[in-house]
């Protein structure tokens, strides 16, 4: 059995589906009682509800499992402490495999959510556990949060430079790799960068969205102040806002490039392109924001 932490988030759900397709038995750690239902719908029976910052909860979650896929909640101020708690508990429980969901280029110090993941990677290297680290680029799925604005107003808005290119990746490919490394031998002590085949700027993303939707989609660079105001109104935490602002400042100055070769090698096929991703999500999301979700 494999334990998935952060199981009810978008990464956790994708990883669970990929592992279930391989017939793996899954135990899931979720934060709130109402997230149990999400997991039950995915066919997970063994569910622990609780706070992953708690040693007691993590110890209980690790009881009876042979492997763990650790997903820290996005933009969490305690990522290093959580990583330490989970690694220590996994060592005490004697788990055979520890897979850590990290991020592309964790060595970038000016982005705290990257730098904190590097510290967790360091702890893993020194843990004595048999580990694998996955370092995904930004998910293509992130654009779906602004789908209504894209189709209703013809605007794709980002608070950084429109001409800077970023590596992106389809979360479904990341999940497929998670299931492969969790189920096959030979991935012990590996660190894998997971990037899709293209580097795309926000201008290029807007153009591809326009072609797919047969609409004129304009790439717009929001000011960081305006983005911050919107994020505060939407209820994002102060820590998450501060961390994202640091990331946007980085993206303003630098491109964010990784290498796509490893992902294709692990999948044994070409990784998904952005157009392929749009073809897949289009039937569900479509060109009308008034659809059912
Ligand atoms: N998004 C990307 O493009 C991308 C790319 C590369 C790597 N990553 C990394 O992927 C990881 C997962 O991202 P995600 O967007 O899937 O995460 P997420 O949606 O934040 O999901 C994490 C889950 O953990 C739960 N949670 C929060 N605090 C918890 C706690 N103290 N104890 C137990 N559970 C808790 C959340 O519940 P609530 O919803 O109730 O808070 C949520 O269900 C992050 O570490 C992120 O840095 C993301």
mmCIF file of C-alpha atoms and ligand atoms in Angstrom:
data_model
loop_
_atom_site.group_PDB
_atom_site.id
_atom_site.type_symbol
_atom_site.label_atom_id
_atom_site.label_comp_id
_atom_site.label_asym_id
_atom_site.label_seq_id
_atom_site.Cartn_x
_atom_site.Cartn_y
_atom_site.Cartn_z
ATOM 1 C CA UNK A 1 0.000 0.000 0.000
ATOM 2 C CA UNK A 2 1.180 3.542 -0.785
ATOM 3 C CA UNK A 3 0.296 6.622 1.270
ATOM 4 C CA UNK A 4 -0.483 9.848 -0.628
ATOM 5 C CA UNK A 5 -0.291 13.076 1.386
ATOM 6 C CA UNK A 6 -2.082 16.212 0.173
ATOM 7 C CA UNK A 7 -4.336 13.669 -1.498
ATOM 8 C CA UNK A 8 -7.429 15.797 -2.161
ATOM 9 C CA UNK A 9 -5.578 18.560 -4.064
ATOM 10 C CA UNK A 10 -5.284 18.626 -7.843
ATOM 11 C CA UNK A 11 -1.923 16.849 -7.817
ATOM 12 C CA UNK A 12 -3.050 14.231 -5.303
ATOM 13 C CA UNK A 13 -6.193 13.368 -7.250
ATOM 14 C CA UNK A 14 -4.247 13.006 -10.509
ATOM 15 C CA UNK A 15 -1.583 10.807 -8.864
ATOM 16 C CA UNK A 16 -4.248 8.630 -7.225
ATOM 17 C CA UNK A 17 -6.020 8.057 -10.545
ATOM 18 C CA UNK A 18 -2.742 7.063 -12.214
ATOM 19 C CA UNK A 19 -1.816 4.703 -9.362
ATOM 20 C CA UNK A 20 -5.275 3.130 -9.335
ATOM 21 C CA UNK A 21 -4.978 2.492 -13.080
ATOM 22 C CA UNK A 22 -1.923 0.396 -12.174
ATOM 23 C CA UNK A 23 -3.927 -1.504 -9.563
ATOM 24 C CA UNK A 24 -2.114 -0.063 -6.535
ATOM 25 C CA UNK A 25 -3.713 -0.015 -3.066
ATOM 26 C CA UNK A 26 -3.832 3.519 -1.767
ATOM 27 C CA UNK A 27 -4.090 5.168 1.621
ATOM 28 C CA UNK A 28 -4.853 8.891 1.523
ATOM 29 C CA UNK A 29 -4.170 11.674 4.010
ATOM 30 C CA UNK A 30 -6.673 14.534 3.667
ATOM 31 C CA UNK A 31 -7.089 17.704 5.697
ATOM 32 C CA UNK A 32 -10.855 17.976 6.233
ATOM 33 C CA UNK A 33 -13.678 15.505 6.707
ATOM 34 C CA UNK A 34 -15.528 16.800 3.633
ATOM 35 C CA UNK A 35 -12.525 15.859 1.430
ATOM 36 C CA UNK A 36 -13.147 12.183 2.249
ATOM 37 C CA UNK A 37 -15.992 12.085 -0.261
ATOM 38 C CA UNK A 38 -13.701 13.297 -3.081
ATOM 39 C CA UNK A 39 -11.376 10.384 -2.348
ATOM 40 C CA UNK A 40 -14.180 7.839 -2.004
ATOM 41 C CA UNK A 41 -15.378 8.851 -5.482
ATOM 42 C CA UNK A 42 -11.883 8.013 -6.754
ATOM 43 C CA UNK A 43 -12.231 4.562 -5.176
ATOM 44 C CA UNK A 44 -9.943 5.143 -2.169
ATOM 45 C CA UNK A 45 -11.188 3.273 0.914
ATOM 46 C CA UNK A 46 -8.375 3.854 3.379
ATOM 47 C CA UNK A 47 -8.498 7.518 4.345
ATOM 48 C CA UNK A 48 -6.965 9.398 7.283
ATOM 49 C CA UNK A 49 -8.256 12.879 8.083
ATOM 50 C CA UNK A 50 -5.860 15.245 9.818
ATOM 51 C CA UNK A 51 -3.113 17.846 9.779
ATOM 52 C CA UNK A 52 0.161 16.690 8.199
ATOM 53 C CA UNK A 53 2.046 19.056 10.535
ATOM 54 C CA UNK A 54 1.155 16.661 13.382
ATOM 55 C CA UNK A 55 3.614 13.832 14.182
ATOM 56 C CA UNK A 56 0.733 11.769 15.567
ATOM 57 C CA UNK A 57 -1.350 12.057 12.393
ATOM 58 C CA UNK A 58 1.601 11.296 10.110
ATOM 59 C CA UNK A 59 2.606 8.285 12.254
ATOM 60 C CA UNK A 60 -0.951 6.986 12.054
ATOM 61 C CA UNK A 61 -1.115 7.603 8.293
ATOM 62 C CA UNK A 62 2.119 5.652 7.757
ATOM 63 C CA UNK A 63 0.964 2.603 9.706
ATOM 64 C CA UNK A 64 0.831 -0.426 7.407
ATOM 65 C CA UNK A 65 2.166 1.295 4.272
ATOM 66 C CA UNK A 66 5.259 0.274 2.268
ATOM 67 C CA UNK A 67 5.687 3.490 0.285
ATOM 68 C CA UNK A 68 4.804 7.162 0.477
ATOM 69 C CA UNK A 69 4.196 9.804 -2.200
ATOM 70 C CA UNK A 70 4.561 13.102 -0.344
ATOM 71 C CA UNK A 71 2.751 16.141 -1.717
ATOM 72 C CA UNK A 72 3.079 19.247 0.415
ATOM 73 C CA UNK A 73 0.152 21.704 0.122
ATOM 74 C CA UNK A 74 0.864 24.460 -2.376
ATOM 75 C CA UNK A 75 2.587 27.598 -0.988
ATOM 76 C CA UNK A 76 2.695 26.264 2.564
ATOM 77 C CA UNK A 77 4.819 28.322 5.006
ATOM 78 C CA UNK A 78 5.749 25.138 6.927
ATOM 79 C CA UNK A 79 6.911 23.053 3.954
ATOM 80 C CA UNK A 80 10.357 22.384 5.475
ATOM 81 C CA UNK A 81 8.957 21.445 8.891
ATOM 82 C CA UNK A 82 6.300 19.222 7.260
ATOM 83 C CA UNK A 83 8.965 17.560 5.105
ATOM 84 C CA UNK A 84 11.068 16.886 8.230
ATOM 85 C CA UNK A 85 8.086 15.416 10.088
ATOM 86 C CA UNK A 86 7.103 13.137 7.205
ATOM 87 C CA UNK A 87 10.683 11.975 6.486
ATOM 88 C CA UNK A 88 11.352 11.216 10.163
ATOM 89 C CA UNK A 89 8.081 9.318 10.513
ATOM 90 C CA UNK A 90 8.740 7.363 7.289
ATOM 91 C CA UNK A 91 12.192 6.349 8.583
ATOM 92 C CA UNK A 92 10.740 5.202 11.922
ATOM 93 C CA UNK A 93 7.963 3.278 10.135
ATOM 94 C CA UNK A 94 10.554 1.585 7.904
ATOM 95 C CA UNK A 95 8.880 2.469 4.585
ATOM 96 C CA UNK A 96 10.599 0.989 1.541
ATOM 97 C CA UNK A 97 10.112 3.915 -0.879
ATOM 98 C CA UNK A 98 9.745 7.672 -0.409
ATOM 99 C CA UNK A 99 8.738 9.692 -3.452
ATOM 100 C CA UNK A 100 8.779 13.457 -3.052
ATOM 101 C CA UNK A 101 6.771 15.795 -5.270
ATOM 102 C CA UNK A 102 9.193 18.700 -5.596
ATOM 103 C CA UNK A 103 9.383 21.372 -8.299
ATOM 104 C CA UNK A 104 11.498 22.310 -11.310
ATOM 105 C CA UNK A 105 14.640 24.198 -10.210
ATOM 106 C CA UNK A 106 14.241 24.063 -6.434
ATOM 107 C CA UNK A 107 17.687 25.687 -6.178
ATOM 108 C CA UNK A 108 16.276 29.142 -6.919
ATOM 109 C CA UNK A 109 16.587 30.920 -3.607
ATOM 110 C CA UNK A 110 14.516 33.976 -4.501
ATOM 111 C CA UNK A 111 11.397 31.790 -4.826
ATOM 112 C CA UNK A 112 10.725 30.491 -1.282
ATOM 113 C CA UNK A 113 8.422 27.653 -2.369
ATOM 114 C CA UNK A 114 11.273 26.338 -4.540
ATOM 115 C CA UNK A 115 14.047 26.911 -2.013
ATOM 116 C CA UNK A 116 12.056 25.177 0.752
ATOM 117 C CA UNK A 117 11.663 22.124 -1.482
ATOM 118 C CA UNK A 118 15.434 22.005 -1.935
ATOM 119 C CA UNK A 119 15.812 21.853 1.860
ATOM 120 C CA UNK A 120 13.372 18.923 1.948
ATOM 121 C CA UNK A 121 15.328 17.220 -0.866
ATOM 122 C CA UNK A 122 18.484 17.686 1.219
ATOM 123 C CA UNK A 123 16.842 16.027 4.236
ATOM 124 C CA UNK A 124 15.764 13.114 2.048
ATOM 125 C CA UNK A 125 19.302 12.610 0.716
ATOM 126 C CA UNK A 126 20.512 12.385 4.292
ATOM 127 C CA UNK A 127 17.601 10.242 5.572
ATOM 128 C CA UNK A 128 18.856 6.762 4.739
ATOM 129 C CA UNK A 129 15.525 6.130 2.977
ATOM 130 C CA UNK A 130 15.216 4.850 -0.586
ATOM 131 C CA UNK A 131 13.927 7.985 -2.300
ATOM 132 C CA UNK A 132 12.923 9.388 -5.693
ATOM 133 C CA UNK A 133 12.384 13.085 -6.362
ATOM 134 C CA UNK A 134 10.109 14.425 -9.107
ATOM 135 C CA UNK A 135 10.581 18.043 -10.199
ATOM 136 C CA UNK A 136 7.629 19.110 -12.353
ATOM 137 C CA UNK A 137 7.413 22.405 -14.266
ATOM 138 C CA UNK A 138 4.275 24.569 -13.910
ATOM 139 C CA UNK A 139 1.165 22.614 -14.861
ATOM 140 C CA UNK A 140 -0.728 23.381 -18.059
ATOM 141 C CA UNK A 141 -3.841 22.936 -15.893
ATOM 142 C CA UNK A 142 -3.037 26.241 -14.109
ATOM 143 C CA UNK A 143 -4.643 28.178 -16.987
ATOM 144 C CA UNK A 144 -8.002 26.566 -16.187
ATOM 145 C CA UNK A 145 -8.399 28.874 -13.162
ATOM 146 C CA UNK A 146 -8.925 31.758 -15.607
ATOM 147 C CA UNK A 147 -10.948 29.878 -18.198
ATOM 148 C CA UNK A 148 -14.103 32.005 -17.735
ATOM 149 C CA UNK A 149 -12.145 35.217 -18.315
ATOM 150 C CA UNK A 150 -10.437 33.679 -21.342
ATOM 151 C CA UNK A 151 -13.672 32.661 -23.082
ATOM 152 C CA UNK A 152 -15.926 35.506 -21.863
ATOM 153 C CA UNK A 153 -13.524 38.461 -22.189
ATOM 154 C CA UNK A 154 -10.892 37.129 -24.577
ATOM 155 C CA UNK A 155 -8.175 37.891 -22.013
ATOM 156 C CA UNK A 156 -5.314 35.742 -20.729
ATOM 157 C CA UNK A 157 -3.738 37.801 -17.947
ATOM 158 C CA UNK A 158 -0.482 37.180 -16.082
ATOM 159 C CA UNK A 159 1.466 39.457 -13.699
ATOM 160 C CA UNK A 160 4.798 39.023 -15.502
ATOM 161 C CA UNK A 161 6.444 39.615 -18.855
ATOM 162 C CA UNK A 162 4.455 38.399 -21.860
ATOM 163 C CA UNK A 163 7.522 37.479 -23.886
ATOM 164 C CA UNK A 164 9.370 35.395 -21.269
ATOM 165 C CA UNK A 165 9.186 31.681 -22.005
ATOM 166 C CA UNK A 166 8.395 29.021 -19.430
ATOM 167 C CA UNK A 167 8.523 25.252 -19.433
ATOM 168 C CA UNK A 168 5.102 23.797 -18.742
ATOM 169 C CA UNK A 169 3.886 20.244 -18.306
ATOM 170 C CA UNK A 170 0.599 18.345 -18.410
ATOM 171 C CA UNK A 171 -0.282 17.201 -14.877
ATOM 172 C CA UNK A 172 -1.582 13.939 -16.398
ATOM 173 C CA UNK A 173 1.956 13.177 -17.637
ATOM 174 C CA UNK A 174 3.386 14.019 -14.212
ATOM 175 C CA UNK A 175 0.860 11.663 -12.587
ATOM 176 C CA UNK A 176 1.702 8.921 -15.089
ATOM 177 C CA UNK A 177 5.382 9.248 -14.141
ATOM 178 C CA UNK A 178 4.484 9.204 -10.432
ATOM 179 C CA UNK A 179 2.732 5.862 -10.985
ATOM 180 C CA UNK A 180 5.683 4.503 -12.999
ATOM 181 C CA UNK A 181 8.349 5.381 -10.444
ATOM 182 C CA UNK A 182 6.151 4.099 -7.605
ATOM 183 C CA UNK A 183 5.544 0.764 -9.339
ATOM 184 C CA UNK A 184 8.782 -0.096 -11.144
ATOM 185 C CA UNK A 185 12.298 -0.800 -10.000
ATOM 186 C CA UNK A 186 15.297 1.285 -10.987
ATOM 187 C CA UNK A 187 14.174 4.747 -9.891
ATOM 188 C CA UNK A 188 15.798 4.719 -6.457
ATOM 189 C CA UNK A 189 17.905 7.845 -5.761
ATOM 190 C CA UNK A 190 16.785 9.489 -9.012
ATOM 191 C CA UNK A 191 15.937 13.180 -9.406
ATOM 192 C CA UNK A 192 13.785 13.715 -12.493
ATOM 193 C CA UNK A 193 12.940 17.064 -14.093
ATOM 194 C CA UNK A 194 9.493 16.805 -15.683
ATOM 195 C CA UNK A 195 8.935 19.339 -18.481
ATOM 196 C CA UNK A 196 6.613 19.211 -21.480
ATOM 197 C CA UNK A 197 8.054 19.469 -24.982
ATOM 198 C CA UNK A 198 7.557 23.226 -25.478
ATOM 199 C CA UNK A 199 8.702 26.462 -23.952
ATOM 200 C CA UNK A 200 5.858 28.955 -24.256
ATOM 201 C CA UNK A 201 5.520 32.641 -23.464
ATOM 202 C CA UNK A 202 2.169 34.046 -22.291
ATOM 203 C CA UNK A 203 1.831 35.626 -25.804
ATOM 204 C CA UNK A 204 2.218 32.203 -27.380
ATOM 205 C CA UNK A 205 -0.208 30.618 -24.905
ATOM 206 C CA UNK A 206 -2.800 33.311 -25.718
ATOM 207 C CA UNK A 207 -2.299 32.675 -29.466
ATOM 208 C CA UNK A 208 -2.754 28.910 -29.060
ATOM 209 C CA UNK A 209 -5.862 29.459 -26.936
ATOM 210 C CA UNK A 210 -7.221 31.795 -29.630
ATOM 211 C CA UNK A 211 -6.658 29.207 -32.375
ATOM 212 C CA UNK A 212 -8.329 26.470 -30.366
ATOM 213 C CA UNK A 213 -11.300 28.566 -29.261
ATOM 214 C CA UNK A 214 -11.574 30.390 -32.609
ATOM 215 C CA UNK A 215 -11.645 33.648 -30.661
ATOM 216 C CA UNK A 216 -9.263 36.559 -30.387
ATOM 217 C CA UNK A 217 -7.459 36.028 -27.068
ATOM 218 C CA UNK A 218 -5.255 38.868 -25.870
ATOM 219 C CA UNK A 219 -2.271 38.300 -23.593
ATOM 220 C CA UNK A 220 -2.326 41.001 -20.893
ATOM 221 C CA UNK A 221 0.441 41.799 -18.383
ATOM 222 C CA UNK A 222 -1.229 42.760 -15.081
ATOM 223 C CA UNK A 223 0.660 44.991 -12.667
ATOM 224 C CA UNK A 224 1.776 43.104 -9.568
ATOM 225 C CA UNK A 225 -0.155 45.638 -7.412
ATOM 226 C CA UNK A 226 -3.396 44.896 -9.233
ATOM 227 C CA UNK A 227 -2.800 41.138 -9.052
ATOM 228 C CA UNK A 228 -2.108 41.456 -5.295
ATOM 229 C CA UNK A 229 -5.337 43.350 -4.749
ATOM 230 C CA UNK A 230 -7.336 40.714 -6.650
ATOM 231 C CA UNK A 231 -5.615 37.890 -4.745
ATOM 232 C CA UNK A 232 -6.407 39.550 -1.393
ATOM 233 C CA UNK A 233 -10.054 39.991 -2.409
ATOM 234 C CA UNK A 234 -10.150 36.320 -3.399
ATOM 235 C CA UNK A 235 -8.982 35.386 0.122
ATOM 236 C CA UNK A 236 -5.483 34.093 -0.677
ATOM 237 C CA UNK A 237 -3.266 33.940 2.422
ATOM 238 C CA UNK A 238 -0.662 36.650 3.060
ATOM 239 C CA UNK A 239 2.113 34.047 2.826
ATOM 240 C CA UNK A 240 0.847 32.697 -0.519
ATOM 241 C CA UNK A 241 0.510 36.216 -1.943
ATOM 242 C CA UNK A 242 4.026 37.199 -0.825
ATOM 243 C CA UNK A 243 5.498 33.982 -2.244
ATOM 244 C CA UNK A 244 3.670 34.290 -5.559
ATOM 245 C CA UNK A 245 4.776 37.924 -5.890
ATOM 246 C CA UNK A 246 8.394 36.768 -5.516
ATOM 247 C CA UNK A 247 7.762 34.165 -8.226
ATOM 248 C CA UNK A 248 6.238 36.761 -10.577
ATOM 249 C CA UNK A 249 9.227 39.089 -9.994
ATOM 250 C CA UNK A 250 11.497 36.187 -10.939
ATOM 251 C CA UNK A 251 9.448 35.453 -14.074
ATOM 252 C CA UNK A 252 9.658 39.166 -14.983
ATOM 253 C CA UNK A 253 13.427 38.938 -15.063
ATOM 254 C CA UNK A 254 14.127 35.390 -16.199
ATOM 255 C CA UNK A 255 12.879 32.672 -18.437
ATOM 256 C CA UNK A 256 12.145 29.403 -16.620
ATOM 257 C CA UNK A 257 13.496 26.586 -18.756
ATOM 258 C CA UNK A 258 13.884 22.891 -18.113
ATOM 259 C CA UNK A 259 14.755 19.977 -20.377
ATOM 260 C CA UNK A 260 11.937 17.766 -21.754
ATOM 261 C CA UNK A 261 14.006 14.633 -22.543
ATOM 262 C CA UNK A 262 13.621 12.877 -19.200
ATOM 263 C CA UNK A 263 9.813 13.049 -19.262
ATOM 264 C CA UNK A 264 9.595 11.411 -22.719
ATOM 265 C CA UNK A 265 12.069 8.730 -21.641
ATOM 266 C CA UNK A 266 10.093 7.901 -18.492
ATOM 267 C CA UNK A 267 6.740 7.837 -20.290
ATOM 268 C CA UNK A 268 8.062 5.795 -23.235
ATOM 269 C CA UNK A 269 6.136 8.157 -25.537
ATOM 270 C CA UNK A 270 6.058 11.840 -26.416
ATOM 271 C CA UNK A 271 4.925 14.082 -23.597
ATOM 272 C CA UNK A 272 1.714 16.059 -24.138
ATOM 273 C CA UNK A 273 1.907 19.360 -26.020
ATOM 274 C CA UNK A 274 -0.131 22.403 -24.981
ATOM 275 C CA UNK A 275 -2.344 21.957 -28.053
ATOM 276 C CA UNK A 276 -2.894 18.290 -27.187
ATOM 277 C CA UNK A 277 -3.799 19.321 -23.641
ATOM 278 C CA UNK A 278 -6.326 21.858 -24.987
ATOM 279 C CA UNK A 279 -7.822 19.216 -27.306
ATOM 280 C CA UNK A 280 -8.314 16.980 -24.289
ATOM 281 C CA UNK A 281 -9.837 19.569 -21.919
ATOM 282 C CA UNK A 282 -11.899 21.354 -24.588
ATOM 283 C CA UNK A 283 -14.857 18.905 -24.555
ATOM 284 C CA UNK A 284 -15.193 19.454 -20.781
ATOM 285 C CA UNK A 285 -14.486 23.190 -20.609
ATOM 286 C CA UNK A 286 -15.557 24.242 -24.113
ATOM 287 C CA UNK A 287 -15.961 27.763 -25.406
ATOM 288 C CA UNK A 288 -18.804 28.746 -23.127
ATOM 289 C CA UNK A 289 -18.117 29.560 -19.479
ATOM 290 C CA UNK A 290 -21.773 28.900 -18.573
ATOM 291 C CA UNK A 291 -21.206 25.158 -18.753
ATOM 292 C CA UNK A 292 -21.554 22.746 -15.823
ATOM 293 C CA UNK A 293 -18.241 21.935 -14.142
HETATM 294 N N1 LIG B 1 0.683 23.999 -9.567
HETATM 295 C C1 LIG B 1 1.814 23.784 -10.219
HETATM 296 O O1 LIG B 1 1.980 24.232 -11.362
HETATM 297 C C2 LIG B 1 2.924 22.982 -9.568
HETATM 298 C C3 LIG B 1 4.054 22.659 -10.310
HETATM 299 C C4 LIG B 1 5.083 21.916 -9.701
HETATM 300 C C5 LIG B 1 4.954 21.533 -8.358
HETATM 301 N N2 LIG B 1 3.844 21.885 -7.682
HETATM 302 C C6 LIG B 1 3.743 21.477 -6.254
HETATM 303 O O2 LIG B 1 2.729 20.508 -6.134
HETATM 304 C C7 LIG B 1 2.309 20.483 -4.766
HETATM 305 C C8 LIG B 1 0.816 20.289 -4.706
HETATM 306 O O3 LIG B 1 0.154 21.330 -5.361
HETATM 307 P P1 LIG B 1 -1.456 21.288 -5.439
HETATM 308 O O4 LIG B 1 -1.844 22.537 -6.159
HETATM 309 O O5 LIG B 1 -1.928 19.981 -5.905
HETATM 310 O O6 LIG B 1 -1.775 21.424 -3.883
HETATM 311 P P2 LIG B 1 -3.102 21.787 -3.153
HETATM 312 O O7 LIG B 1 -4.242 21.921 -4.126
HETATM 313 O O8 LIG B 1 -2.763 22.866 -2.206
HETATM 314 O O9 LIG B 1 -3.427 20.399 -2.415
HETATM 315 C C9 LIG B 1 -2.920 20.013 -1.257
HETATM 316 C C10 LIG B 1 -3.982 19.369 -0.385
HETATM 317 O O10 LIG B 1 -3.448 19.362 0.932
HETATM 318 C C11 LIG B 1 -4.420 19.857 1.851
HETATM 319 N N3 LIG B 1 -3.773 20.476 3.009
HETATM 320 C C12 LIG B 1 -3.493 21.796 3.241
HETATM 321 N N4 LIG B 1 -2.918 21.951 4.439
HETATM 322 C C13 LIG B 1 -2.846 20.705 4.990
HETATM 323 C C14 LIG B 1 -2.359 20.233 6.226
HETATM 324 N N5 LIG B 1 -1.814 21.048 7.135
HETATM 325 N N6 LIG B 1 -2.463 18.907 6.487
HETATM 326 C C15 LIG B 1 -3.011 18.042 5.584
HETATM 327 N N7 LIG B 1 -3.450 18.450 4.368
HETATM 328 C C16 LIG B 1 -3.375 19.768 4.078
HETATM 329 C C17 LIG B 1 -5.216 20.827 1.045
HETATM 330 O O11 LIG B 1 -6.466 21.007 1.668
HETATM 331 P P3 LIG B 1 -7.204 22.461 1.610
HETATM 332 O O12 LIG B 1 -7.571 22.615 0.161
HETATM 333 O O13 LIG B 1 -8.357 22.318 2.494
HETATM 334 O O14 LIG B 1 -6.190 23.472 2.065
HETATM 335 C C18 LIG B 1 -5.310 20.123 -0.305
HETATM 336 O O15 LIG B 1 -6.370 19.199 -0.334
HETATM 337 C C19 LIG B 1 2.816 21.775 -4.134
HETATM 338 O O16 LIG B 1 3.859 21.467 -3.240
HETATM 339 C C20 LIG B 1 3.320 22.583 -5.315
HETATM 340 O O17 LIG B 1 4.395 23.420 -4.990
HETATM 341 C C21 LIG B 1 2.813 22.574 -8.236
#
